Coordinates of C-alpha atoms in Angstrom, one line a residue:
M1 CA 15.9 -55.5 -9.4
A2 CA 12.5 -54.1 -8.5
S3 CA 14.1 -51.3 -6.5
A4 CA 16.3 -50.4 -9.5
D5 CA 13.1 -50.4 -11.7
L6 CA 11.3 -48.1 -9.2
R7 CA 14.3 -45.8 -9.1
D8 CA 14.2 -45.4 -12.9
E9 CA 10.5 -44.4 -12.7
L10 CA 11.3 -41.8 -10.1
L11 CA 14.1 -40.0 -12.1
C12 CA 13.5 -36.5 -13.5
S13 CA 14.4 -36.6 -17.3
I14 CA 16.0 -33.2 -17.0
C15 CA 18.3 -33.5 -14.0
L16 CA 18.4 -37.3 -13.9
S17 CA 17.9 -37.3 -10.2
I18 CA 15.1 -38.5 -7.9
F19 CA 12.1 -36.1 -8.2
K20 CA 12.2 -33.0 -5.9
D21 CA 8.7 -31.4 -5.6
P22 CA 7.4 -33.1 -8.8
V23 CA 5.0 -31.3 -11.0
M24 CA 3.0 -32.5 -14.0
L25 CA 2.3 -30.9 -17.4
R26 CA -1.0 -31.4 -19.2
C27 CA 0.6 -34.0 -21.4
G28 CA 1.1 -36.2 -18.3
H29 CA 4.9 -36.0 -18.0
N30 CA 6.5 -35.2 -14.6
F31 CA 9.5 -33.1 -13.8
C32 CA 11.1 -31.4 -10.8
R33 CA 9.5 -28.0 -10.3
V34 CA 12.8 -26.1 -10.5
C35 CA 13.9 -28.0 -13.6
I36 CA 10.8 -27.5 -15.7
G37 CA 10.7 -23.9 -14.5
R38 CA 14.1 -23.2 -15.9
V39 CA 13.2 -24.9 -19.2
L40 CA 10.0 -22.8 -19.5
D41 CA 12.0 -19.6 -18.6
T42 CA 14.2 -20.2 -21.6
Q43 CA 11.1 -20.6 -23.8
D44 CA 9.5 -17.3 -22.7
G45 CA 10.8 -15.3 -25.7
S46 CA 9.9 -17.9 -28.4
G47 CA 6.2 -17.4 -28.1
V48 CA 5.5 -21.1 -27.7
Y49 CA 6.2 -23.6 -24.9
S50 CA 6.8 -27.4 -25.3
C51 CA 7.3 -30.5 -23.1
P52 CA 11.0 -31.6 -23.0
E53 CA 9.7 -35.2 -23.0
C54 CA 7.2 -35.4 -25.8
R55 CA 7.6 -32.0 -27.5
E56 CA 3.9 -31.2 -27.2
E57 CA 3.5 -27.5 -27.7
F58 CA 1.4 -25.0 -25.6
Q59 CA 0.4 -21.5 -26.7
E60 CA 0.6 -20.2 -23.2
R61 CA 3.0 -21.0 -20.4
P62 CA 1.5 -24.2 -19.0
V63 CA 0.3 -24.4 -15.4
L64 CA 2.4 -26.7 -13.2
M65 CA 0.2 -29.1 -11.3
R66 CA 1.9 -30.6 -8.2
N67 CA 1.9 -34.5 -8.3
L68 CA 1.4 -35.2 -4.6
Y69 CA 1.3 -39.0 -5.1
L70 CA 4.6 -39.0 -6.9
H71 CA 6.0 -36.6 -4.3
N72 CA 5.1 -39.1 -1.5
V73 CA 6.5 -42.1 -3.4
A74 CA 9.8 -40.4 -4.1
E75 CA 10.1 -39.2 -0.5
R76 CA 9.4 -42.7 0.9
F77 CA 11.9 -44.2 -1.6
L78 CA 14.6 -41.9 -0.5
I79 CA 13.9 -42.7 3.2
T80 CA 13.9 -46.4 2.6
Q81 CA 17.0 -46.2 0.5
Q82 CA 18.8 -44.2 3.3
E83 CA 17.7 -46.8 6.0
Q84 CA 18.9 -49.6 3.9
E85 CA 22.2 -48.0 3.3
E86 CA 22.6 -47.3 7.0
I87 CA 21.7 -50.9 7.9
S88 CA 23.7 -52.4 5.2
G89 CA 26.7 -50.6 6.4
I90 CA 26.8 -52.4 9.7
Y91 CA 28.1 -56.0 9.6
C92 CA 28.3 -58.8 12.1
T93 CA 31.3 -58.4 14.3
Y94 CA 32.0 -62.2 14.4
C95 CA 31.6 -63.0 10.7
V96 CA 35.2 -62.3 9.8
D97 CA 35.5 -64.6 6.7
S98 CA 32.7 -62.7 4.7
P99 CA 30.7 -59.6 5.8
V100 CA 27.1 -60.5 6.9
P101 CA 24.7 -57.6 7.6
A102 CA 23.9 -57.3 11.3
V103 CA 20.3 -57.5 12.6
R104 CA 20.9 -56.4 16.3
S105 CA 23.7 -54.8 18.4
C106 CA 24.6 -55.7 22.0
L107 CA 25.4 -52.7 24.2
H108 CA 27.2 -54.9 26.8
C109 CA 29.4 -56.6 24.3
E110 CA 29.7 -53.5 22.1
A111 CA 29.3 -55.9 19.1
S112 CA 26.8 -56.3 16.2
L113 CA 25.3 -59.7 15.5
C114 CA 23.8 -61.4 12.5
D115 CA 20.9 -63.9 12.8
K116 CA 23.2 -66.9 13.3
H117 CA 25.3 -65.3 16.1
L118 CA 22.2 -63.7 17.7
R119 CA 20.7 -67.2 18.4
A120 CA 23.9 -68.2 20.2
H121 CA 24.2 -64.9 22.1
S122 CA 23.8 -64.6 25.9
K123 CA 20.3 -64.0 27.1
S124 CA 21.4 -62.5 30.5
P125 CA 19.8 -59.1 31.5
E126 CA 23.1 -57.2 31.2
H127 CA 23.3 -58.0 27.5
V128 CA 20.9 -55.2 26.2
L129 CA 20.1 -55.6 22.5
S130 CA 19.2 -52.7 20.2
D131 CA 18.9 -51.9 16.5
P132 CA 22.2 -52.1 14.6
S133 CA 24.3 -49.1 15.4
T134 CA 27.9 -48.0 14.8
S135 CA 27.9 -45.6 17.8
L136 CA 27.6 -48.1 20.7
E137 CA 30.1 -46.3 22.8
K138 CA 27.8 -43.3 23.1
R139 CA 25.3 -45.6 25.0
K140 CA 27.9 -46.4 27.7
C141 CA 29.4 -44.4 30.5
S142 CA 32.7 -43.0 29.5
V143 CA 34.0 -43.5 33.1
H144 CA 32.6 -46.9 34.2
K145 CA 32.0 -48.4 30.7
K146 CA 28.5 -49.4 31.8
I147 CA 25.2 -49.0 30.0
L148 CA 23.6 -45.5 30.6
E149 CA 20.3 -46.3 32.5
Y150 CA 19.5 -43.1 34.5
Y151 CA 19.2 -39.4 34.0
C152 CA 20.6 -37.0 36.6
T153 CA 18.2 -34.0 36.8
E154 CA 20.7 -31.8 38.7
D155 CA 23.5 -32.1 36.1
A156 CA 21.2 -32.9 33.1
A157 CA 23.3 -35.9 32.2
C158 CA 22.7 -39.6 31.3
I159 CA 24.6 -41.8 33.8
C160 CA 25.1 -45.4 34.6
V161 CA 24.4 -47.3 37.9
S162 CA 28.0 -46.8 39.2
C163 CA 27.7 -43.0 38.6
S164 CA 24.6 -42.9 40.9
L165 CA 26.1 -45.0 43.6
I166 CA 29.8 -44.2 43.9
G167 CA 30.4 -41.6 41.2
E168 CA 30.1 -37.8 41.1
H169 CA 26.3 -38.0 40.8
N170 CA 25.9 -39.9 44.1
G171 CA 23.0 -38.4 46.1
H172 CA 21.5 -36.5 43.1
K173 CA 17.9 -36.8 42.0
M174 CA 17.6 -39.5 39.4
E175 CA 15.0 -40.4 36.8
S176 CA 14.7 -43.3 34.4
L177 CA 15.6 -42.6 30.8
D178 CA 12.0 -43.2 29.8
E179 CA 10.7 -40.8 32.4
A180 CA 13.2 -38.1 31.6
S181 CA 12.6 -38.6 27.9
G182 CA 8.9 -38.3 28.4
K183 CA 9.2 -35.0 30.3
K184 CA 11.5 -33.6 27.6
K185 CA 9.1 -34.7 24.9
K186 CA 6.3 -33.0 26.8
K187 CA 8.3 -29.8 27.0
W188 CA 9.0 -30.1 23.2
R189 CA 5.3 -30.6 22.6
N190 CA 4.5 -27.4 24.5
V191 CA 7.1 -25.6 22.5
L192 CA 5.7 -27.2 19.3
Q193 CA 2.2 -26.0 20.3
K194 CA 3.5 -22.4 20.8
L195 CA 5.3 -22.5 17.5
I196 CA 2.1 -23.8 15.8
T197 CA 0.1 -21.0 17.4
K198 CA 2.7 -18.5 16.4
K199 CA 2.7 -19.9 12.9
G200 CA -1.1 -19.6 12.8
E201 CA -0.8 -15.9 13.9
T202 CA 1.9 -15.3 11.3
E203 CA -0.2 -16.9 8.6
E204 CA -3.2 -14.8 9.7
R205 CA -1.0 -11.7 9.6
V206 CA 0.2 -12.7 6.1
R207 CA -3.4 -13.1 4.9
S208 CA -4.3 -9.8 6.4
L209 CA -1.4 -8.1 4.7
E210 CA -2.2 -9.8 1.4
E211 CA -5.7 -8.6 1.7
R212 CA -4.4 -5.0 2.2
R213 CA -2.1 -5.4 -0.7
R214 CA -5.0 -6.6 -2.8
K215 CA -7.1 -3.7 -1.7
A216 CA -4.2 -1.3 -2.4
Q217 CA -3.8 -2.8 -5.9
E218 CA -7.5 -2.5 -6.6
K219 CA -7.5 1.1 -5.3
A220 CA -4.5 1.9 -7.4
A221 CA -6.1 0.3 -10.5
G222 CA -9.2 2.3 -9.8
E223 CA -7.3 5.5 -9.4
A224 CA -5.3 4.8 -12.6
E225 CA -8.5 4.1 -14.5
R226 CA -10.1 7.3 -13.1
V227 CA -7.0 9.4 -14.0
T228 CA -6.8 7.9 -17.5
A229 CA -10.6 8.7 -18.0
L230 CA -10.0 12.2 -16.7
C231 CA -7.0 12.8 -18.9
T232 CA -8.9 11.4 -21.9
D233 CA -11.7 13.8 -21.2
I234 CA -9.3 16.7 -20.8
R235 CA -7.6 15.9 -24.1
R236 CA -11.1 15.7 -25.8
R237 CA -12.1 19.0 -24.3
V238 CA -8.8 20.6 -25.2
D239 CA -9.1 19.2 -28.8
D240 CA -12.7 20.5 -29.0
L241 CA -11.6 23.9 -27.7
E242 CA -8.7 24.0 -30.2
K243 CA -11.2 23.2 -33.1
K244 CA -13.6 25.8 -31.8
V245 CA -10.9 28.5 -31.6
L246 CA -9.4 27.7 -35.0
S247 CA -12.9 27.6 -36.5
E248 CA -13.6 31.1 -35.1
I249 CA -10.3 32.4 -36.4
S250 CA -11.0 30.9 -39.8
R251 CA -14.5 32.4 -39.9
Q252 CA -13.3 35.8 -39.0
E253 CA -10.5 35.6 -41.5
K254 CA -12.9 34.7 -44.3
E255 CA -15.4 37.4 -43.3
E256 CA -12.6 40.0 -43.1
S257 CA -11.2 38.8 -46.4
L258 CA -14.6 39.2 -48.2
S259 CA -15.0 42.6 -46.8
L260 CA -11.6 43.8 -47.8
S261 CA -12.0 42.2 -51.2
A262 CA -15.2 44.2 -51.8
L263 CA -13.5 47.4 -50.6
I264 CA -10.5 46.7 -52.8
H265 CA -12.8 46.2 -55.8
Q266 CA -14.5 49.6 -55.2
L267 CA -11.2 51.3 -54.9
E268 CA -9.9 49.8 -58.1
I269 CA -13.0 51.1 -59.9
K270 CA -12.4 54.5 -58.4
K271 CA -8.7 54.4 -59.3
D272 CA -9.7 53.7 -63.0
E273 CA -12.2 56.6 -62.9
L274 CA -9.5 58.9 -61.5
S275 CA -7.1 57.8 -64.2
R276 CA -9.6 58.5 -66.9
K277 CA -10.3 62.0 -65.5
M278 CA -6.5 62.7 -65.3
R279 CA -6.0 61.8 -69.0
H280 CA -9.0 64.0 -70.0
I281 CA -7.6 66.9 -68.0
E282 CA -4.1 66.4 -69.4
E283 CA -5.6 66.5 -72.9
L284 CA -7.3 69.8 -72.1
C285 CA -4.2 71.2 -70.7
N286 CA -2.3 70.3 -73.9
M287 CA -4.8 72.1 -76.2
T288 CA -3.5 75.1 -78.1
D289 CA -6.8 76.5 -79.1
P290 CA -8.1 78.7 -76.3
L291 CA -11.7 78.7 -77.6
T292 CA -11.9 74.9 -77.3
V293 CA -10.6 75.1 -73.7
L294 CA -13.1 77.7 -72.7
Q295 CA -16.0 76.0 -74.3
E296 CA -15.3 72.8 -72.3
P297 CA -18.1 72.3 -69.7
D298 CA -17.0 73.2 -66.2
T299 CA -18.5 70.1 -64.4
G300 CA -17.7 68.2 -61.3
D301 CA -16.2 65.5 -63.4
L302 CA -13.4 67.8 -64.4
C303 CA -12.8 69.2 -60.9
D304 CA -9.7 68.6 -58.9
P305 CA -10.4 65.4 -57.0
E306 CA -9.0 67.0 -53.9
E307 CA -11.8 69.5 -54.0
E308 CA -14.7 67.0 -54.5
G309 CA -17.3 67.4 -51.9
G310 CA -18.3 63.8 -51.7
D311 CA -18.8 60.4 -53.3
E312 CA -22.2 58.7 -53.4
D313 CA -20.6 55.2 -53.5
T314 CA -18.3 55.7 -50.6
G315 CA -20.4 58.1 -48.6
G316 CA -18.1 61.1 -49.0
H317 CA -14.8 59.4 -47.8
D318 CA -12.9 56.3 -48.7
K319 CA -13.4 53.6 -46.1
Q320 CA -10.0 52.4 -44.8
P321 CA -9.5 49.3 -42.5
H322 CA -8.3 50.3 -39.1
D323 CA -5.2 48.7 -37.5
G324 CA -6.1 45.9 -35.0
D325 CA -9.7 45.6 -36.2
D326 CA -9.0 42.9 -38.8
L327 CA -9.5 40.1 -36.2
D328 CA -11.8 40.1 -33.2
V329 CA -9.3 39.1 -30.5
A330 CA -11.8 39.5 -27.7
V331 CA -14.0 36.7 -29.1
V332 CA -11.0 34.4 -29.5
S333 CA -9.8 35.3 -26.0
H334 CA -13.2 34.7 -24.6
T335 CA -13.3 31.2 -26.2
L336 CA -9.8 30.5 -24.9
H337 CA -10.9 31.4 -21.4
T338 CA -13.0 28.2 -21.3
L339 CA -9.6 26.5 -20.9
C340 CA -9.8 27.7 -17.3
D341 CA -12.8 25.5 -16.9
V342 CA -10.8 22.6 -18.1
I343 CA -8.1 23.4 -15.6
S344 CA -10.7 23.7 -12.8
G345 CA -11.9 20.3 -13.9
I346 CA -8.5 18.9 -13.4
R347 CA -8.2 20.4 -10.0
S348 CA -11.6 19.1 -8.9
G349 CA -11.0 15.7 -10.4
I350 CA -7.5 15.1 -8.9
Y351 CA -6.5 17.6 -6.3
V352 CA -9.8 18.0 -4.5
E353 CA -9.4 17.8 -0.7
G354 CA -11.6 15.4 1.1
P355 CA -11.7 13.1 4.1
A356 CA -8.8 11.1 2.8
D357 CA -6.6 14.1 3.3
I358 CA -6.5 13.4 7.1
L359 CA -5.1 9.9 7.4
L360 CA -3.8 8.4 10.7
D361 CA 0.0 7.7 10.8
V362 CA 0.5 4.1 12.0
T363 CA 4.1 4.9 12.8
T364 CA 2.9 7.1 15.7
A365 CA 0.1 4.7 16.9
A366 CA 0.6 3.2 20.4
N367 CA 0.6 -0.6 20.5
N368 CA -2.8 -0.7 22.2
V369 CA -4.4 1.3 19.4
L370 CA -5.8 -0.6 16.4
I371 CA -5.8 1.4 13.2
S372 CA -8.3 0.5 10.4
D373 CA -7.2 -0.3 6.8
D374 CA -8.5 3.0 5.5
L375 CA -6.3 4.8 8.2
K376 CA -9.3 6.8 9.5
T377 CA -10.5 4.8 12.6
A378 CA -8.6 4.3 15.9
T379 CA -9.9 1.7 18.3
W380 CA -8.6 0.7 21.8
T381 CA -7.6 -3.0 21.9
R382 CA -6.4 -5.2 24.8
K383 CA -4.3 -7.2 22.3
E384 CA -1.0 -5.5 21.9
Q385 CA 0.0 -4.7 18.3
K386 CA 3.6 -5.9 17.8
R387 CA 4.8 -2.7 16.1
P388 CA 8.5 -1.8 16.3
E389 CA 9.4 0.7 19.1
T390 CA 10.5 4.0 17.5
A391 CA 11.0 7.6 18.7
E392 CA 7.8 8.6 16.8
R393 CA 5.5 6.0 18.5
F394 CA 3.3 7.0 21.4
Q395 CA 3.6 4.9 24.5
Y396 CA -0.1 5.3 25.5
Y397 CA -3.5 5.3 23.8
Q398 CA -2.8 7.8 21.0
V399 CA -2.2 8.3 17.3
M400 CA -1.7 11.5 15.3
S401 CA -2.3 12.2 11.6
R402 CA 0.2 12.2 8.8
R403 CA -0.7 15.6 7.6
G404 CA 0.0 18.8 9.5
F405 CA -1.5 22.3 8.9
T406 CA 0.7 25.4 8.8
S407 CA -1.8 27.8 7.3
G408 CA -5.4 28.3 6.3
R409 CA -8.8 27.6 7.7
H410 CA -9.8 23.9 8.0
Y411 CA -12.4 21.8 9.8
W412 CA -12.7 18.0 10.2
D413 CA -15.5 15.9 11.8
V414 CA -15.1 12.9 14.1
E415 CA -17.5 10.3 15.2
G416 CA -16.9 8.8 18.6
S417 CA -18.1 5.6 20.2
R418 CA -21.0 5.8 22.6
S419 CA -19.1 3.8 25.1
G420 CA -15.6 4.2 26.7
D421 CA -13.5 7.4 27.1
W422 CA -11.9 9.2 24.2
R423 CA -10.2 12.6 23.4
V424 CA -9.8 14.3 20.1
G425 CA -7.8 17.4 19.2
M426 CA -4.7 18.7 17.6
C427 CA -1.0 18.7 18.6
Y428 CA 2.4 19.8 17.5
P429 CA 4.8 17.1 16.1
S430 CA 7.3 17.9 18.9
I431 CA 4.8 16.5 21.5
D432 CA 6.4 14.0 23.9
R433 CA 5.8 10.4 23.0
R434 CA 6.4 8.9 26.5
G435 CA 4.8 9.3 29.9
D436 CA 1.6 11.0 31.1
Q437 CA 2.9 14.4 29.7
S438 CA 2.5 12.9 26.2
L439 CA -1.3 12.7 26.4
I440 CA -3.1 15.4 24.4
G441 CA -4.3 18.3 26.5
Y442 CA -1.9 17.5 29.3
N443 CA 0.9 19.7 27.9
N444 CA 1.3 23.1 26.2
K445 CA 1.7 21.4 22.7
S446 CA -1.8 20.1 22.4
W447 CA -5.5 21.0 22.7
S448 CA -8.3 18.5 23.2
L449 CA -12.0 17.8 23.7
G450 CA -12.7 14.7 25.7
R451 CA -15.6 12.4 26.7
Y452 CA -15.9 10.5 29.9
Y453 CA -17.8 7.2 30.3
N454 CA -20.7 9.0 32.1
N455 CA -21.3 11.2 29.0
Q456 CA -19.5 14.2 30.6
Y457 CA -17.3 16.3 28.4
S458 CA -14.3 18.7 29.0
V459 CA -11.6 20.5 27.1
R460 CA -8.0 20.5 28.1
H461 CA -4.8 22.4 27.3
D462 CA -1.5 22.5 29.3
S463 CA -3.2 20.2 31.9
K464 CA -5.8 22.8 32.6
E465 CA -9.3 21.2 32.3
I466 CA -12.6 23.0 31.7
R467 CA -15.7 20.9 32.3
L468 CA -18.5 21.6 29.8
P469 CA -21.7 22.3 31.7
D470 CA -24.2 20.8 29.2
K471 CA -24.7 17.3 28.1
I472 CA -23.7 16.4 24.5
S473 CA -26.3 14.2 22.8
S474 CA -24.5 13.8 19.4
D475 CA -21.7 11.3 18.8
R476 CA -20.2 13.6 16.3
V477 CA -18.0 16.7 16.9
R478 CA -16.3 19.2 14.6
I479 CA -12.8 20.6 15.1
C480 CA -12.2 24.0 13.3
L481 CA -8.8 25.5 12.8
D482 CA -8.0 29.1 11.8
Y483 CA -4.2 28.9 11.9
E484 CA -3.4 32.6 11.1
V485 CA -5.9 33.9 13.5
G486 CA -4.8 31.4 16.1
Q487 CA -8.1 29.8 17.0
L488 CA -9.0 26.1 17.5
S489 CA -12.8 25.5 18.1
F490 CA -14.9 22.5 19.0
Y491 CA -18.6 22.1 17.9
E492 CA -21.3 19.5 18.5
L493 CA -22.7 18.3 15.3
C494 CA -26.4 18.5 16.2
D495 CA -29.3 20.4 14.6
P496 CA -28.5 23.2 14.8
I497 CA -24.7 22.9 15.2
R498 CA -23.6 24.0 18.7
H499 CA -20.4 25.7 19.7
L500 CA -18.6 24.1 22.7
H501 CA -15.3 25.9 23.2
T502 CA -12.6 27.9 21.4
F503 CA -8.9 28.0 22.3
T504 CA -6.9 31.1 21.3
A505 CA -3.1 30.7 20.8
T506 CA -0.2 31.8 18.5
F507 CA 0.6 28.7 16.7
S508 CA 4.3 28.1 16.1
E509 CA 4.5 24.6 14.6
P510 CA 2.4 22.5 12.2
L511 CA -0.8 21.2 13.8
H512 CA -1.7 17.5 13.4
A513 CA -5.0 15.8 14.2
A514 CA -4.7 13.6 17.3
L515 CA -6.9 10.8 18.7
R516 CA -6.8 9.2 22.1
V517 CA -8.8 6.1 22.9
F518 CA -8.8 3.9 26.0
E519 CA -10.9 1.5 28.0
V520 CA -12.8 2.0 31.3
Q521 CA -13.3 -0.8 33.8
L522 CA -16.8 -1.0 35.4
G523 CA -16.8 -3.8 37.9
R524 CA -15.7 -6.8 35.9
C525 CA -16.5 -5.3 32.5
Y526 CA -14.2 -3.3 30.2
I527 CA -15.6 -0.6 28.0
D528 CA -13.6 0.1 24.9
S529 CA -13.7 3.3 22.8
S530 CA -13.1 4.3 19.2
L531 CA -12.9 7.4 17.0
K532 CA -13.4 7.7 13.3
I533 CA -12.6 10.6 11.0
I534 CA -15.6 11.1 8.8
A535 CA -15.2 14.4 7.0
Y536 CA -12.6 17.1 6.1
E537 CA -13.0 20.5 4.5
K538 CA -10.8 23.5 3.8
Y539 CA -12.4 26.9 3.9
N540 CA -11.7 28.8 0.7
T541 CA -12.9 32.2 1.8
R542 CA -13.2 34.2 5.0
K543 CA -16.5 35.6 6.3

């Protein structure tokens, strides 16, 4: 009865089954995680969530808190229930009138016994007792029908005494079942320990990738915020420019309109005056009395307007507006030219080229080269990186950049470690990825500057090495590329900057940055090396 009551307490009210991964709402009611998750999914569109048990409402989707205690109780209940079902299914072989649960099984008799028959059972050594089981035949030899007591190491089989003495396992090396089981358990423990270590490494890798994903999300959010702010500023500046241009057009239109209105007014006055003179002359022309006509004063007012010598008001000639002068387009165009500044702002805000333009391509990195999260540092490592083997990946020590240059003048700066050996340079994407011929400077598809552990430097191309005579004190070098001219130069970034060497070639493929790092053994010590891309610039003009 108590078991039935406990079972009722362990039932999920949604699926009516024993709790699986039970979780609890704030109201205190428990459900299977999957069950309550489905219920909450159906409530997503309603704007409010409620408990299926008590109908308490939540404004936001409630957080599911795992009930570890209830989880352990439910799990233990299921195990106990299963054990009871297994035991209760095995009954005493000798209680034929009514089934009685067995408490022990005899391997010799191949029979199960209740408490009553167990007291009367033989106590001789060959009668081996075990927990109640329905598979007693599996614990006996299929050939001799005797109990399995030994383990044949040569055949990896459990055998009986007869198998070891007169059977096919005669003369084989034997172990007791406990001894063989102990060795197998030890082997399993070793495997388990390796799996635990592997799981730990996997978890660490997952944490590292999650951290990279978090950083990528933060970077993306920052970039989105920056672009949004930039676009907002662009829209504001364009709106201001539009208002300024429209205001200038309106100002010029009003000014021109006032000027033209004044001129029109003057011309209207002049037109009226001319009409008056025309009527007076017409009247004189229509007079029949010659004396009156001759006595009319011969003044300028009565002269033919085409013969007038000038006009005080208009300066001698009527002012007329000239075509194209009604709006000062030059001023408007000059104002609109500030739009170029806005476009330049866009280019400098988004498309500016910087150190991030040269990023290392992990798909080309050898497995003993560790690449930093920002894809700008390569470090030699004794711990192999388990990257997939592809045709693009270098076999030894190296990595190349994602970006290749096919034109223009560029330079990029690299900072090398003070210890270890390293090489830096440029290569074609068709460079070999396997064997010694894949190393930069050791083929006709790459050029490099290298440092040896004793602070000696050299340049290499097509396996031809030139040792640099002078020591280099700085840890930073500059690589300058003039693709069209066909020059690749190396400089020491000291004060002042010092030229080291220039290669001349006719470049026929894109040139990628290439880094090579490896360790040097000095006695019992290993010296590792690293290279970091610290700057990039594109030349805009030629000297």
